[in-house]
PDB file of C-alpha atoms in Angstrom:
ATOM      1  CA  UNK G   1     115.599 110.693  40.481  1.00  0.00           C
ATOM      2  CA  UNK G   2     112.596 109.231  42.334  1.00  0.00           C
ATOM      3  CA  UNK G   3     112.505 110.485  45.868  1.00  0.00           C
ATOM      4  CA  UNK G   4     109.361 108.437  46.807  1.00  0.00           C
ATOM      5  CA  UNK G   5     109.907 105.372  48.505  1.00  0.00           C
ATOM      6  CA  UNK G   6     106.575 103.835  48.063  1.00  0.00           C
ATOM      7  CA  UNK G   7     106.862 100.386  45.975  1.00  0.00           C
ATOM      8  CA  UNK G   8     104.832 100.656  42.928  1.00  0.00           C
ATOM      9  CA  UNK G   9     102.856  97.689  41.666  1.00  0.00           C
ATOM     10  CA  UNK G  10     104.328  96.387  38.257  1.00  0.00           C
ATOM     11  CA  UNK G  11     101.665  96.065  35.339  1.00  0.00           C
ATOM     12  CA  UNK G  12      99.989  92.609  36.374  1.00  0.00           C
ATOM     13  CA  UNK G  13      99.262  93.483  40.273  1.00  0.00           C
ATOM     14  CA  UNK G  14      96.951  96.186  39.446  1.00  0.00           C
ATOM     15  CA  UNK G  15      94.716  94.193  37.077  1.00  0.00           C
ATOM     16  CA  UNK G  16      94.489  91.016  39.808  1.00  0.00           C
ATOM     17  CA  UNK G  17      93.239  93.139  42.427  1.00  0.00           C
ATOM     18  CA  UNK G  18      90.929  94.874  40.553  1.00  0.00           C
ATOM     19  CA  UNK G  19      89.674  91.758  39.097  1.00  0.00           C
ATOM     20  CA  UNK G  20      89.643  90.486  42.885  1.00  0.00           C
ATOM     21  CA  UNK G  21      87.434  93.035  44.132  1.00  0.00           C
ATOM     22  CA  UNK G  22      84.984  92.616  41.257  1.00  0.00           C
ATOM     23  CA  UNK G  23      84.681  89.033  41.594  1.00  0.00           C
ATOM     24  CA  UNK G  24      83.788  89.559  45.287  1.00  0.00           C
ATOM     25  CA  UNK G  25      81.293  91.999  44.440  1.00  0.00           C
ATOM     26  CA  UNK G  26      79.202  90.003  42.108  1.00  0.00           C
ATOM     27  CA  UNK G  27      79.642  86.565  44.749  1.00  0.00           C
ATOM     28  CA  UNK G  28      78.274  88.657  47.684  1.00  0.00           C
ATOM     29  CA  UNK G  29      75.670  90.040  45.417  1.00  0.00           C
ATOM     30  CA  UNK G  30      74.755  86.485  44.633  1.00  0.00           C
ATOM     31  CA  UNK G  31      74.871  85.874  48.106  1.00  0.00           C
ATOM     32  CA  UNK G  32      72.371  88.858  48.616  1.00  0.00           C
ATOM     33  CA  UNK G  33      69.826  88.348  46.284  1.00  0.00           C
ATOM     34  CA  UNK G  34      69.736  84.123  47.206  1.00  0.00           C
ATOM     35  CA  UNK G  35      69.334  85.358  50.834  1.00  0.00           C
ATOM     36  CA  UNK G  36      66.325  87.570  49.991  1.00  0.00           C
ATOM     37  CA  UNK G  37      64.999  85.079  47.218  1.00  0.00           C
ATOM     38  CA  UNK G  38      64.505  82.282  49.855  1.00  0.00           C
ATOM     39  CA  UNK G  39      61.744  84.144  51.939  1.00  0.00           C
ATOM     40  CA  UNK G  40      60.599  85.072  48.655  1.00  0.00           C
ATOM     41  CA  UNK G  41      60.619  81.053  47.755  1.00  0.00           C
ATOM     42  CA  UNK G  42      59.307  80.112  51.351  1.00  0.00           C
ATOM     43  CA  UNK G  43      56.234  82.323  51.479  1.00  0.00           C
ATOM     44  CA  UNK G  44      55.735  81.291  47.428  1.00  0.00           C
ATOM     45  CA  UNK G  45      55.638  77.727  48.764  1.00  0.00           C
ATOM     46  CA  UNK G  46      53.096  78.113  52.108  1.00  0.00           C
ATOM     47  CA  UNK G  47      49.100  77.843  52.514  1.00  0.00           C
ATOM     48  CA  UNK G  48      47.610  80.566  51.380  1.00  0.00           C
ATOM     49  CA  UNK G  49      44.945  82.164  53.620  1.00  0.00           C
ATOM     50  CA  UNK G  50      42.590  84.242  51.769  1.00  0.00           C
ATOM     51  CA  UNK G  51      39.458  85.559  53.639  1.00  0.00           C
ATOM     52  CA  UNK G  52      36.299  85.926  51.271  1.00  0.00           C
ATOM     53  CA  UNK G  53      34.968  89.351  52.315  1.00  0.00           C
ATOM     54  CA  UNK G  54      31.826  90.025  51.550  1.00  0.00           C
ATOM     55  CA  UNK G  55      30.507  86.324  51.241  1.00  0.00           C
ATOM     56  CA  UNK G  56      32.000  85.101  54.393  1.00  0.00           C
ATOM     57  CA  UNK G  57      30.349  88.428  56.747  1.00  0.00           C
ATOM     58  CA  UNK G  58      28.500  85.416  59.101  1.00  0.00           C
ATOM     59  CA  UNK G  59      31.435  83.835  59.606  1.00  0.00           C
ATOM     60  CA  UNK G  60      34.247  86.499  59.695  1.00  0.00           C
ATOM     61  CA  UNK G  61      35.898  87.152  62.865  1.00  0.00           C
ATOM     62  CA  UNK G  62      37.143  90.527  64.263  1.00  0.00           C
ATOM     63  CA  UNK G  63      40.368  90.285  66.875  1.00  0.00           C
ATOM     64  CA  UNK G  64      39.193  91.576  70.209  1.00  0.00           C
ATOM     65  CA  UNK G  65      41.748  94.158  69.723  1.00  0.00           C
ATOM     66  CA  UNK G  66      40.646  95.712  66.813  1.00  0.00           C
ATOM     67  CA  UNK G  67      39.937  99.216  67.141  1.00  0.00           C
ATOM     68  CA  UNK G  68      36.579 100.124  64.950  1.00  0.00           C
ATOM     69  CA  UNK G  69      33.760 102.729  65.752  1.00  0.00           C
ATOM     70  CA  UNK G  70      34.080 104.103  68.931  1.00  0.00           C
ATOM     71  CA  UNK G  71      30.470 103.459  71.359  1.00  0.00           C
ATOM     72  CA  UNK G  72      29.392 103.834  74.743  1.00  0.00           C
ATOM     73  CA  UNK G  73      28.793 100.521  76.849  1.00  0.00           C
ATOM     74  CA  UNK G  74      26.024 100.936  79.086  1.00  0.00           C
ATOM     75  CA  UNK G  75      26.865 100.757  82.873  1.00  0.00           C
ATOM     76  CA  UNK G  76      24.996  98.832  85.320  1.00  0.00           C
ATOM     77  CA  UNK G  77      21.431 101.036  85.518  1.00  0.00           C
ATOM     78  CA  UNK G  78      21.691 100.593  81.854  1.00  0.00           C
ATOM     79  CA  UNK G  79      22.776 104.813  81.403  1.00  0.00           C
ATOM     80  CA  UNK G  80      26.046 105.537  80.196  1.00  0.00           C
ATOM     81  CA  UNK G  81      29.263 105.965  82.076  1.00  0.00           C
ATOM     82  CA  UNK G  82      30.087 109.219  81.153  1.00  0.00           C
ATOM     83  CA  UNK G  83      30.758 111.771  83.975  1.00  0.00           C
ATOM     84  CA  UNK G  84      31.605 114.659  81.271  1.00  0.00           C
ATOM     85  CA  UNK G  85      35.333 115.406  82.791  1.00  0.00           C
ATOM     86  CA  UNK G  86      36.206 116.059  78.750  1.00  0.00           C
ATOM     87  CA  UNK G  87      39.519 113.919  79.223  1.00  0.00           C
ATOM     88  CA  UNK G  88      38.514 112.334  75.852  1.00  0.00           C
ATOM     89  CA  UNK G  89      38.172 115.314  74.290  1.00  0.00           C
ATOM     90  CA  UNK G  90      41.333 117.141  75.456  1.00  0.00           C
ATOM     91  CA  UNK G  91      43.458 113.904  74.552  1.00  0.00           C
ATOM     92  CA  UNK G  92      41.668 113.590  70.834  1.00  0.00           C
ATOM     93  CA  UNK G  93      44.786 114.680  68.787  1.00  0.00           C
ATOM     94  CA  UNK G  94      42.640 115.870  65.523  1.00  0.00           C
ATOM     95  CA  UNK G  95      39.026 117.150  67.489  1.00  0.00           C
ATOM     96  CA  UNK G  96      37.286 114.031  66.543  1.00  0.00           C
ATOM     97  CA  UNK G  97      35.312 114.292  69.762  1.00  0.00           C
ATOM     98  CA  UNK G  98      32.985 117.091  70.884  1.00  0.00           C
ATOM     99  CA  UNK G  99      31.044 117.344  74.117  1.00  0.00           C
ATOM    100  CA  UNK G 100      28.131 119.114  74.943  1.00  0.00           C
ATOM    101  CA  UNK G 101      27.354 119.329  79.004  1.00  0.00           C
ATOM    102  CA  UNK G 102      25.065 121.058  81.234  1.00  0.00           C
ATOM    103  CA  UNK G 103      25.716 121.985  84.836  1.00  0.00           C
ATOM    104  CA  UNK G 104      23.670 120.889  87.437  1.00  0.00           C
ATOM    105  CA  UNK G 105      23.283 121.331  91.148  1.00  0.00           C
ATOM    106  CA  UNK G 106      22.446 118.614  93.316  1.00  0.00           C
ATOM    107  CA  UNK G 107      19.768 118.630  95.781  1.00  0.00           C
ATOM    108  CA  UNK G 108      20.845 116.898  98.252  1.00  0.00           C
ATOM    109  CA  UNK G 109      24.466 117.889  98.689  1.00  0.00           C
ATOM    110  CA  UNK G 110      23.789 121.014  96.669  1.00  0.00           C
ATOM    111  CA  UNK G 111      27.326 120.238  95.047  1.00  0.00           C
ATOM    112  CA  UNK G 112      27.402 121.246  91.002  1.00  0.00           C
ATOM    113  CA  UNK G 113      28.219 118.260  88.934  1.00  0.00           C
ATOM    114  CA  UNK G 114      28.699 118.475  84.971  1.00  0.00           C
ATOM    115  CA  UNK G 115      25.803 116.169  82.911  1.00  0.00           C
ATOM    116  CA  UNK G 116      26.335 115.232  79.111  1.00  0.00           C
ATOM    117  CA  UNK G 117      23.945 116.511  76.975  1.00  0.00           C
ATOM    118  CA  UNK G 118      25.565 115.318  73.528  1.00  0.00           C
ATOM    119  CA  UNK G 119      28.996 113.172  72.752  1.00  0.00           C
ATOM    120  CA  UNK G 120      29.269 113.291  69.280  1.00  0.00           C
ATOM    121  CA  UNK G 121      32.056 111.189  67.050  1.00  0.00           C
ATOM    122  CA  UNK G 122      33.049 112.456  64.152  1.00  0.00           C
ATOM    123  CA  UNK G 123      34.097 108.904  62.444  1.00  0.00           C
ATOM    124  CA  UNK G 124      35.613 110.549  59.395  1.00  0.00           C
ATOM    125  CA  UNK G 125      38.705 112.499  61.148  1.00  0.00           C
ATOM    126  CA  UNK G 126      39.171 110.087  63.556  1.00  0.00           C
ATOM    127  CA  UNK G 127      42.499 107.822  63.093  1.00  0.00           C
ATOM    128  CA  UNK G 128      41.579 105.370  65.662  1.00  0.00           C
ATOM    129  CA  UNK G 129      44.409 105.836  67.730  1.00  0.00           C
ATOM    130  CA  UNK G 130      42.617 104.638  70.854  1.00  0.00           C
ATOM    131  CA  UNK G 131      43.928 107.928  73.293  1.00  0.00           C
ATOM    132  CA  UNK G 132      40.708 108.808  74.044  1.00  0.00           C
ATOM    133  CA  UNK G 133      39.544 105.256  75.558  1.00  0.00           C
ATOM    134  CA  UNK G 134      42.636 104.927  77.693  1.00  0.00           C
ATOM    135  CA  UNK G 135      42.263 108.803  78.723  1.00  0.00           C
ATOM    136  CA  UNK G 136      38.457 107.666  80.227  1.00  0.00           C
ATOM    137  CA  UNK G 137      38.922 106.594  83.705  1.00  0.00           C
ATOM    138  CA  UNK G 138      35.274 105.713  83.794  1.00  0.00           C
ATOM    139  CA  UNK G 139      35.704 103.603  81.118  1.00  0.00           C
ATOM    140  CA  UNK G 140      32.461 105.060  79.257  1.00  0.00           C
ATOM    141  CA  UNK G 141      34.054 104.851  76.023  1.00  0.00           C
ATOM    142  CA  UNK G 142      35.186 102.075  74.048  1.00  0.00           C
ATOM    143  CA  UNK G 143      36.175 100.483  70.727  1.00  0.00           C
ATOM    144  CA  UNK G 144      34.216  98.012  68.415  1.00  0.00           C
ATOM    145  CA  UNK G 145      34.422  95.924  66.299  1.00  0.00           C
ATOM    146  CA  UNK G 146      32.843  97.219  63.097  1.00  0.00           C
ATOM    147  CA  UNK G 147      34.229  98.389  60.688  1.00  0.00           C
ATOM    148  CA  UNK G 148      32.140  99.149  57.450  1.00  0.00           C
ATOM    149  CA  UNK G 149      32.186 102.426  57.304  1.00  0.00           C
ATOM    150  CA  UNK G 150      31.547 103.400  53.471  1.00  0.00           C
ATOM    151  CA  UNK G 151      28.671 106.208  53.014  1.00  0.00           C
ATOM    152  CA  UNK G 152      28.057 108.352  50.348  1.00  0.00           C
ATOM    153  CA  UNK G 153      27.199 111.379  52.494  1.00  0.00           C
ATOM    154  CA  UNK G 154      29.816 112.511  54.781  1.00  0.00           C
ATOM    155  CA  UNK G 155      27.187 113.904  57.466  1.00  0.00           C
ATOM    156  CA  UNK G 156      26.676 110.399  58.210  1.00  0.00           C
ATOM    157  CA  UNK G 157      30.319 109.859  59.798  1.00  0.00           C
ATOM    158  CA  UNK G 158      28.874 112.219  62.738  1.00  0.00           C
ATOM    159  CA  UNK G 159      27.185 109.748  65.500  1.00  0.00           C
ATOM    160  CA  UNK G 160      25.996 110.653  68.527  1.00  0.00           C
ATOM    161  CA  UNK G 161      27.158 108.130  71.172  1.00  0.00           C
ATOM    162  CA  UNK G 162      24.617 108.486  73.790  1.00  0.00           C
ATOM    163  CA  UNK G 163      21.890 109.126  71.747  1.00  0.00           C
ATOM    164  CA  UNK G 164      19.490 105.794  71.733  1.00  0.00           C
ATOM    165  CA  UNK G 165      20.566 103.924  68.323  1.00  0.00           C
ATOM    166  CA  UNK G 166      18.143 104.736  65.322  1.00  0.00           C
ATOM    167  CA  UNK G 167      16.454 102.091  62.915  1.00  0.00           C
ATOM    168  CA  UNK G 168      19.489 103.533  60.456  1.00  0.00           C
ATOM    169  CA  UNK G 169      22.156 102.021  62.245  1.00  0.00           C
ATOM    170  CA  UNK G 170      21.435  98.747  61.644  1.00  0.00           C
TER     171      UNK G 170
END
């Protein structure tokens, strides 16, 4: 004697839903991979824009925004900006940047004020990340816009910013 009450599907009823189901699968996989093949189609049918690196250099155009070796704009006297708080420094999440200050007294006031001796950029660790310029509240540092980096000596990565630039800077 069965004490279940639960109807059980006869021999056909099984099959149809099963065939049901599978059916549906492969129409909304269809569905899927039409969805994702017209980008695929759009983009295949667009202009292309292809920029001609190293031919094109006179012509090429950086965005404004593009963050590439870090420098020092000169302020109005034509000296740097840099009042060698280390704000840069402390906010530089791998130690790209290192300063080197003195301290000085003034004679007038007779206050001691910190002077930069050496700002050096170590363009190999850094990840351009741009904390450091929006840590300055001088606003002695900035980015560039180049961005051909390739040497075949690391040493050369190392710049000092407020150095005067050398004949191998170029």
């Amino acid at each position: 004697m069965d004490t279940d009450n639960t109807k059980r599907p006869q021999a056909g009823e099984e099959e149809r839903g099963g065939w049901r189901s599978y059916a549906g699968g492969i129409f909304r996989a269809t569905v899927s991979l039409l969805t994702g093949l017209k980008v695929t189609f759009r983009e295949f049918f667009t202009r292309k824009v292809t920029e001609e690196y190293p031919d094109n250099r006179a012509a090429l155009t950086v965005s404004a925004r593009f963050r590439g070796t870090l420098h020092m704009p000169p302020g109005e006297n034509g000296q740097n900006r840099c009042t060698a708080c280390g704000l840069c420094e402390m906010n530089c999440p791998n130690g790209t940047l290192h300063l080197e200050t003195d301290t000085v007294t003034d004679g007038e006031t007779g206050k001691r004020r910190k002077v930069l001796r050496e700002y050096r950029y170590d363009l190999g660790s850094c990840m351009f990340c741009g904390l450091c310029v929006s840590a300055c509240a001088a606003g002695a540092i900035a980015f560039g816009t180049e961005f051909e980096h390739a040497v075949f000596n690391r040493d050369k990565l190392v710049k000092i910013l407020n150095a005067p630039p050398s004949p191998d800077d170029g």
